[in-house]
Each structure stands twice: as C-alpha cells, then as structure tokens.
C-alpha positions as CSV (number, residue, x, y, z in Angstrom):
1,M,0.0,0.0,0.0
2,S,1.4,3.3,-1.0
3,T,1.6,6.2,1.5
4,G,-1.0,8.1,-0.5
5,D,-3.7,5.5,-0.1
6,T,-6.4,5.5,2.4
7,C,-5.6,3.7,5.6
8,Y,-7.9,0.5,5.9
9,S,-7.6,0.3,9.7
10,E,-6.3,2.2,12.5
11,T,-3.5,-0.3,12.8
12,E,-2.3,0.4,9.3
13,C,-2.4,4.0,9.9
14,L,-0.1,3.4,12.9
15,L,2.4,1.4,10.8
16,L,2.9,4.4,8.3
17,P,5.2,7.3,9.0
18,K,3.3,9.9,10.9
19,S,4.1,12.5,8.3
20,T,2.5,10.6,5.4
21,A,-0.2,8.5,7.1
22,S,-3.6,9.3,5.7
23,H,-7.0,8.7,7.3
24,G,-10.3,7.2,6.4
25,H,-13.1,8.7,4.3
26,A,-15.9,9.3,7.0
27,S,-17.2,12.9,7.2
28,V,-18.0,14.5,10.5
29,R,-21.6,13.9,9.9
30,E,-20.9,10.2,9.3
31,T,-18.8,9.9,12.4
32,I,-21.6,11.5,14.4
33,L,-24.0,8.8,13.1
34,N,-21.5,6.1,14.0
35,I,-21.0,7.5,17.5
36,M,-24.7,7.7,18.0
37,K,-25.3,4.2,16.8
38,S,-22.5,2.8,18.9
39,C,-24.4,4.3,21.9
40,M,-27.9,3.8,20.9
41,G,-28.1,0.0,20.6
42,T,-30.3,-2.7,22.2
43,G,-29.2,-1.4,25.6
44,C,-31.8,1.4,25.2
45,L,-34.4,-1.2,26.2
46,A,-32.7,-1.4,29.6
47,L,-32.8,2.4,30.2
48,P,-36.4,2.5,31.8
49,F,-35.1,-0.3,34.3
50,A,-32.0,2.0,35.0
51,C,-34.3,4.9,35.6
52,Q,-36.5,2.9,38.0
53,Q,-33.4,1.5,39.8
54,G,-31.6,4.7,40.1
55,G,-34.5,7.0,40.5
56,I,-35.5,9.9,38.2
57,V,-33.2,12.5,39.8
58,L,-30.1,10.4,39.7
59,Y,-31.0,9.1,36.2
60,V,-31.2,12.5,34.5
61,A,-28.3,14.0,36.3
62,G,-26.2,10.9,35.8
63,V,-26.9,10.7,32.1
64,A,-25.8,14.4,31.7
65,L,-22.7,13.9,33.8
66,I,-21.5,10.7,32.2
67,A,-22.1,12.3,28.6
68,L,-19.8,15.2,29.7
69,W,-17.3,12.7,31.1
70,N,-17.2,10.8,27.8
71,V,-16.5,14.0,25.9
72,Y,-13.7,14.9,28.4
73,A,-12.3,11.3,28.1
74,V,-12.2,11.5,24.3
75,E,-10.4,14.9,24.4
76,R,-7.8,13.5,26.7
77,L,-7.2,10.5,24.5
78,C,-6.8,12.6,21.5
79,R,-4.4,14.8,23.4
80,C,-2.5,11.7,24.6
81,W,-1.9,10.6,21.1
82,E,-0.4,14.0,20.2
83,L,1.9,13.8,23.3
84,S,2.9,10.2,22.6
85,A,3.9,11.1,19.1
86,K,6.6,13.5,20.6
87,I,8.2,10.7,22.8
88,T,11.3,8.9,21.6
89,R,12.4,5.6,23.2
90,A,15.0,3.1,22.4
91,T,12.3,0.3,22.2
92,P,9.2,1.3,20.1
93,P,6.0,-0.7,20.6
94,P,5.6,-4.0,18.7
95,N,4.4,-4.0,15.3
96,G,0.6,-4.2,15.0
97,T,0.0,-2.3,18.2
98,T,-3.1,-0.2,18.1
99,Q,-3.1,3.5,18.7
100,L,-4.5,3.1,22.2
101,G,-1.9,0.4,22.8
102,T,0.8,2.7,21.5
103,V,-0.2,5.4,24.0
104,M,-0.3,2.9,26.9
105,W,3.2,1.6,25.8
106,Y,4.6,5.1,26.0
107,A,2.9,5.8,29.3
108,F,3.4,2.5,31.2
109,G,5.6,0.2,29.0
110,K,5.1,-3.5,28.1
111,R,3.1,-4.5,31.1
112,G,0.7,-1.6,30.6
113,L,0.1,-2.6,27.1
114,W,-0.6,-6.2,28.1
115,V,-3.1,-5.2,30.7
116,L,-4.9,-2.9,28.2
117,E,-5.2,-5.4,25.5
118,M,-6.7,-7.9,27.9
119,L,-9.3,-5.3,29.1
120,L,-10.2,-4.4,25.5
121,L,-10.7,-8.0,24.5
122,V,-12.9,-8.6,27.6
123,F,-14.8,-5.4,26.9
124,F,-15.5,-6.1,23.2
125,M,-16.3,-9.7,23.8
126,G,-18.4,-9.0,26.8
127,V,-20.7,-6.6,24.9
128,L,-20.7,-8.8,21.8
129,V,-21.9,-11.7,24.0
130,A,-24.6,-9.5,25.8
131,Y,-25.8,-8.2,22.4
132,L,-26.1,-11.7,20.9
133,A,-27.8,-12.9,24.0
134,A,-30.3,-10.1,23.5
135,I,-31.2,-11.4,20.1
136,D,-32.0,-14.7,21.6
137,D,-34.0,-13.1,24.3
138,F,-35.9,-10.9,21.9
139,L,-36.9,-13.8,19.6
140,S,-37.5,-16.4,22.2
141,D,-41.3,-15.7,22.3
142,T,-41.8,-15.5,18.5
143,P,-43.5,-18.6,16.8
144,F,-40.6,-19.2,14.5
145,Y,-37.9,-19.3,17.2
146,H,-35.2,-22.0,17.3
147,R,-32.3,-21.3,19.4
148,G,-29.6,-22.9,17.2
149,V,-30.9,-21.3,14.0
150,V,-31.3,-17.8,15.6
151,S,-27.7,-17.9,17.0
152,F,-26.2,-19.0,13.8
153,V,-28.0,-16.5,11.6
154,A,-27.3,-13.6,14.1
155,G,-23.6,-14.5,14.1
156,L,-23.4,-14.8,10.4
157,G,-25.1,-11.5,9.8
158,M,-22.8,-9.8,12.4
159,V,-19.7,-11.2,10.7
160,L,-20.8,-10.2,7.2
161,L,-21.4,-6.7,8.2
162,S,-18.0,-6.5,9.9
163,L,-16.1,-7.2,6.7
164,V,-15.4,-3.6,6.1
165,H,-12.1,-1.6,5.5
166,D,-12.8,0.9,8.3
167,M,-15.6,2.1,10.5
168,G,-16.6,4.8,8.1
169,D,-18.0,2.1,5.9
170,L,-20.6,1.4,8.6
171,S,-22.1,4.8,8.5
172,R,-25.1,3.9,6.4
173,A,-25.8,0.8,8.6
174,S,-25.6,3.1,11.6
175,A,-28.2,5.5,10.0
176,L,-30.5,2.5,9.3
177,G,-30.0,1.2,12.8
178,L,-31.0,4.5,14.3
179,I,-34.2,4.6,12.2
180,V,-35.1,1.1,13.3
181,L,-34.4,1.9,16.9
182,A,-36.6,4.9,16.9
183,S,-39.4,2.9,15.2
184,S,-39.0,0.1,17.8
185,C,-39.2,2.5,20.7
186,L,-42.4,4.1,19.2
187,L,-43.9,0.7,19.0
188,V,-43.0,0.0,22.7
189,A,-44.5,3.3,23.7
190,L,-47.7,2.6,21.8
191,V,-48.1,-0.7,23.7
192,G,-47.5,1.1,27.0
193,I,-50.1,3.8,26.2
194,Q,-52.5,1.0,25.2
195,Q,-52.0,-0.8,28.5
196,I,-52.6,2.4,30.5
197,L,-55.8,3.1,28.6
198,R,-57.1,-0.3,29.6
199,Q,-56.6,0.4,33.3
200,L,-60.0,1.1,34.9
201,Q,-58.2,3.1,37.7
202,P,-55.1,4.8,36.4
203,T,-54.3,6.0,39.9
204,S,-53.6,2.5,40.9
205,L,-50.4,2.4,38.8
206,S,-47.2,2.0,40.8
207,P,-45.6,5.3,41.8
208,L,-42.5,6.4,40.1
209,H,-39.2,6.3,42.1
210,W,-37.3,9.6,42.5
211,W,-34.3,8.1,44.2
212,P,-32.4,4.8,44.1
213,V,-34.6,1.8,45.2
214,S,-31.5,0.2,46.8
215,R,-27.7,0.1,46.7
216,Q,-27.8,-2.6,44.2
217,G,-30.3,-0.4,42.2
218,W,-27.6,2.2,42.1
219,S,-25.2,-0.4,40.6
220,H,-27.8,-1.4,37.9
221,W,-28.3,2.3,37.0
222,F,-24.5,3.0,36.8
223,G,-23.6,-0.1,34.7
224,I,-26.5,0.4,32.1
225,V,-25.9,4.0,31.7
226,V,-22.1,3.9,31.5
227,I,-22.1,1.2,28.9
228,G,-24.7,3.2,26.9
229,Y,-22.0,5.8,26.4
230,G,-19.2,3.2,25.4
231,V,-17.6,5.4,22.9
232,V,-14.4,6.0,24.6
233,P,-12.7,2.6,23.8
234,L,-13.6,3.3,20.1
235,T,-12.0,6.8,20.0
236,Y,-9.0,6.0,17.8
237,N,-10.9,3.7,15.5
238,L,-13.5,6.4,14.9
239,R,-10.8,9.1,14.6
240,D,-8.9,7.3,12.0
241,S,-12.0,6.6,10.0
242,M,-12.4,10.5,9.6
243,T,-11.2,12.7,6.7
244,E,-10.8,15.4,9.4
245,P,-9.6,13.6,12.5
246,H,-8.8,16.8,14.3
247,R,-12.6,17.2,14.6
248,M,-13.1,14.1,16.7
249,V,-13.9,15.9,19.8
250,E,-16.4,18.1,18.0
251,A,-18.1,15.1,16.5
252,T,-18.2,13.5,19.9
253,S,-19.7,16.5,21.6
254,R,-22.5,16.9,19.0
255,A,-23.3,13.2,18.9
256,L,-23.4,12.8,22.7
257,S,-25.7,15.9,23.0
258,V,-28.2,14.1,20.8
259,V,-27.7,10.8,22.7
260,F,-28.2,12.6,26.1
261,A,-31.6,14.1,25.0
262,F,-32.6,10.7,23.6
263,Y,-31.8,8.8,26.7
264,V,-33.5,11.2,29.0
265,F,-36.7,11.2,26.7
266,L,-36.6,7.4,26.3
267,G,-35.7,6.4,29.9
268,L,-38.2,8.8,31.6
269,G,-41.0,8.3,28.9
270,L,-40.9,4.5,29.0
271,Y,-40.5,4.3,32.7
272,S,-43.7,6.3,33.2
273,L,-45.5,3.8,30.9
274,F,-43.9,0.7,32.4
275,P,-43.3,1.6,36.1
276,N,-43.0,-2.1,37.1
277,V,-40.3,-3.0,34.5
278,Q,-38.1,-5.7,35.8
279,G,-35.5,-5.8,33.0
280,E,-35.6,-5.2,29.2
281,L,-38.9,-3.8,28.1
282,L,-39.9,-6.5,25.6
283,Q,-40.7,-8.8,28.6
284,E,-43.6,-6.4,29.4
285,M,-45.3,-6.5,26.0
286,G,-46.8,-9.8,25.5
287,N,-47.1,-11.8,22.3
288,G,-49.3,-9.9,20.0
289,L,-48.4,-8.7,16.4
290,I,-46.8,-5.4,17.6
291,P,-44.6,-7.0,20.1
292,I,-43.4,-9.6,17.5
293,L,-42.7,-6.8,15.0
294,T,-40.8,-4.9,17.8
295,R,-38.8,-8.0,18.7
296,L,-37.7,-8.5,15.1
297,A,-36.9,-4.8,14.7
298,M,-34.7,-4.7,17.8
299,A,-32.9,-7.9,16.7
300,G,-32.1,-6.0,13.5
301,V,-30.8,-3.0,15.6
302,V,-28.4,-5.5,17.4
303,L,-27.0,-6.8,14.2
304,L,-26.4,-3.3,13.0
305,T,-24.7,-2.4,16.2
306,A,-22.5,-5.5,16.8
307,P,-20.1,-4.8,13.9
308,L,-19.0,-1.5,15.5
309,L,-17.6,-3.7,18.2
310,L,-16.5,-6.7,16.2
311,V,-14.3,-4.6,13.9
312,P,-11.9,-3.1,16.5
313,C,-12.0,-6.4,18.5
314,S,-10.9,-8.3,15.4
315,E,-8.3,-5.7,14.5
316,L,-6.7,-6.2,17.9
317,V,-6.3,-9.9,17.3
318,E,-5.2,-9.4,13.7
319,G,-2.4,-7.1,14.9
320,K,-1.1,-9.9,17.1
321,L,-1.5,-12.7,14.6
322,F,0.1,-10.7,11.8
323,P,2.4,-8.1,13.4
324,N,4.7,-7.6,10.4
325,R,1.9,-7.0,7.8
326,Q,0.8,-3.6,6.9
327,E,-2.2,-4.9,5.0
328,R,-4.0,-8.2,5.7
329,S,-5.5,-10.3,2.9
330,R,-9.3,-10.5,2.7
331,Q,-9.1,-14.1,3.6
332,E,-7.1,-13.5,6.8
333,M,-9.4,-10.8,7.8
334,S,-12.5,-13.0,7.2
335,F,-11.0,-15.9,9.1
336,V,-10.3,-13.8,12.3
337,R,-13.7,-12.1,12.2
338,C,-15.5,-15.4,11.6
339,S,-13.6,-16.9,14.5
340,M,-14.4,-14.0,16.9
341,G,-17.9,-14.1,15.9
342,A,-18.2,-17.9,16.5
343,I,-16.7,-17.5,20.0
344,A,-19.1,-14.7,20.9
345,V,-22.1,-16.8,19.7
346,G,-21.0,-19.8,21.7
347,L,-20.6,-17.7,24.8
348,A,-23.9,-15.9,24.2
349,M,-25.8,-19.2,24.5
350,L,-24.5,-19.6,28.1
351,V,-25.7,-16.1,29.2
352,P,-29.1,-16.2,31.2
353,S,-29.8,-12.4,31.0
354,F,-28.4,-9.7,28.7
355,V,-29.4,-6.9,31.1
356,E,-27.3,-8.4,33.9
357,A,-24.4,-8.9,31.4
358,L,-24.7,-5.3,30.2
359,A,-24.6,-4.0,33.9
360,L,-21.6,-6.0,34.8
361,V,-19.6,-5.2,31.7
362,G,-20.5,-1.6,32.1
363,C,-19.5,-1.4,35.7
364,A,-16.2,-3.2,35.3
365,C,-14.8,-2.9,31.8
366,V,-16.4,0.4,30.6
367,G,-15.8,1.9,34.0
368,V,-12.1,1.3,33.8
369,L,-11.7,2.1,30.0
370,G,-13.9,5.0,29.8
371,L,-13.7,6.7,33.3
372,C,-10.3,5.8,34.7
373,L,-7.9,5.2,31.8
374,P,-8.0,8.6,30.0
375,P,-7.2,10.8,33.0
376,L,-4.6,8.3,34.1
377,L,-2.9,8.3,30.7
378,H,-3.0,12.1,30.6
379,L,-1.5,12.5,34.0
380,Q,1.4,10.2,33.1
381,L,2.1,11.8,29.6
382,A,1.2,15.4,30.2
383,S,3.9,16.1,32.9
384,E,4.2,19.7,32.0
385,A,0.5,20.4,32.1
386,S,-0.8,23.1,34.5
387,F,-1.7,22.4,38.0
388,G,-5.5,23.0,37.3
389,V,-5.4,20.5,34.4
390,R,-3.6,17.8,36.5
391,L,-6.1,18.5,39.3
392,V,-9.0,17.9,37.2
393,D,-7.4,14.6,35.9
394,G,-6.7,13.5,39.4
395,L,-10.3,14.2,40.7
396,C,-11.7,12.4,37.6
397,L,-9.5,9.4,38.2
398,L,-10.3,9.3,41.8
399,C,-14.1,9.5,41.3
400,G,-14.0,7.2,38.4
401,G,-12.0,4.5,40.3
402,I,-14.4,4.6,43.3
403,A,-17.5,4.4,41.2
404,T,-16.1,1.5,39.2
405,I,-15.0,-0.5,42.1
406,V,-18.1,0.0,44.3
407,S,-20.5,-0.6,41.4
408,T,-18.8,-3.7,40.2
409,L,-18.8,-5.2,43.7
410,Y,-22.5,-4.6,43.9
411,A,-23.0,-6.1,40.4
412,V,-21.5,-9.3,41.3
413,G,-23.2,-9.4,44.7
414,L,-20.2,-9.0,47.0
415,L,-21.7,-5.8,48.7
C-alpha cells in the first residue's frame, strides 16, 4: 500500500510514517452517526429499568454527567496521542500495536500494554456476547424461534457486516439502525399507552421512584448508563476513519448531545409507561403482532450495532497474529472475524440475561476504560500540564475509580 492510499484500519495508519499516514473517508456527519449508533443500541431497552433502579433525579443528572465525562475522556485520549507522538524511546511498541496500545506503551511500558489489551478484549467480547444474547431473548417468544438457528443467523449477519475496511463504511448501517431503533421505541410506547388506557383506575399504577430503590439499584443504573456511552474505547478507531480527524472531539460532543436528549426522553417516557419494569422492556409487551414486530426490529438493531464492536476487536487480534503485515488479505481478515464471531455466539448461548451482562460489563470494563484510563494516561504523559489540568485529571481518576470498584462489587453481589 502506498503512502498516499487511504488507511484501511487504525493499525495500518499506525504503521505508516506519521508525516505521510492518511485517514479514512468518513465525514464529521458520518462519524456523528457512527458514535450515536455505537451508543444507541439494544441497551436502550434497559434504560427504563435503569431509571427505575436509580430514580428519576439520579438518572437525569447521571446521564448528563456521564455524557460530559465521555467528551472529556475522548479529548484526553486525542491529546495523549499527540503527546505520545513526541516521545522517543529506544524500544518502540511492537508492530501491529493499536493506537491506544501505543499510547499505553509510552505511558506504562510493556506491562501496561498487556493489561490494556486484555481489558479491551474482555470489553469487546463482553458486549458482543450481551448483544447476541439479547437477540436470543428478543426472539424467544416468537412462533418461528429456534435457538440454534437464531444464534447461527445472528452470528453470520454480524460477521458479514463487519467485513469492512474501516468504520466509516458502517455509517449507512448506523443510520438505518437509528431509524429502526426509533421505530421500535415508538412501538413499545404505543403498547405502554394501550395498557394504561385499559386500566380502569389509572391512579392504581405503581408510583415512580425519584431516588435509588436500593444500593444494588444504584449499581444497575450505573452499569447500564455507562455502557450506553461506551464510545471512549472506540475513540482512535473512529478518529482514524475520519477525513478530518482533528474534529473528533467536536463530533463526539455533537453526537453525545443528541444521545443525552434521547436517553432522557426514552428512559423517563418509557419508565412512566412501564413503572413495574423488571428488565428489558420486551418482557412487558406480551405476544401480539406489535410485540413480535418490535422484537424483530430490535434484533435488527443489534445486528447493525455489533459490527461496530467486532471490527476493533478483530483488529486487535489481527495485529497480534500478523504483526509484520501492513495490510492483511481478505481471507485473513475474514478468518479472524468469523472466529471471533463464533466465539461470541458460543458464549452468548450460556448467558441467562443480557441486562445483567450489560450492567456487569458496564460497571467493570467500561468503568475502567472510559472513566479511569483517559485521565490516568494524561496524568502520566502530560507532565508539563498546568496544576489545574492535573487537578481535574486527578479528581476524575479518583471519582471514576471509586464508582467503578463499588458498582462492580454490587453487580457481582459482594456488597
């Protein structure tokens, strides 16, 4: 591949000289769509449950705070990449190391890189498993459901959509997924309104919770909302897919502003319609025609969301299997992505509840990667930053660490 060609992955861009490496072809608008779609997935069906568990006050304030935190984290990661480019060491990072891995290498060396790669693999695979388990949950009450067939078709569709050169190629699928998601939420709302109209005494409906229902409820709220903003681990993949990578923070800010408004509207609106929700909303809808159509639509949303996680997950593995190759063949890329998809499908068949899986992955992996890692890296690399900047990083690291540890312990039942 010549240096004037478009980079096909963030790993390829890393292997080119920094002065000549080019980027992807996604515009700011397409990147905004990809960020929005990476956030607005099947986890949206668990937002009313998060609102119920955390209470209305904490839900609204927390959704806003975590959105701002993600914009801050993306800005810090972009800044860390600029700082790492100025560092010279006798031992460069191994060939095939991703950009986030390169930043970690210059900040904490070989051990730091190993820890990061393990966290990323667990995060990507954890969310993929939860999403594929969601497809099985959604379609389990439909008349044509067969678990083996559904799992195979879901895995095959996910892999086929992931066979792209970079994440900019997924922007059209992201736009379609957002349309399907909006339509599905509308159908759920219609069912909720219909159920309320059937109530002879609407005042007998359960009251809404303004504050957390329990300490474990706080953990459910935190894990579900945090994973709903899981854009930070994808920062460099999305940035390298852009024609104007310097506008990544702007694209993130604009995308998460829309996501915040959507989450507040969706969480509060559907919680008011389903005050007794005990998990994802499709469990509350029965087995009529509209619920079946909604389940099919949400299964489609999952299939359009999963490739946004399978692509970077596979690139991480490809970089280790083919460390000395600037460009992998189509066959090699297909083999790795099919293998990762097959592993995810197999694990998904062992998961009892995708809501619990989302909460645990959100509390543990996303908490570490999204809340703790960016300020930690910036503290390590920006040694000449002002006291105010380092104070903000330190406070964010402290708060993120406490929230991650406590919520994870609650999620696994140790507190």
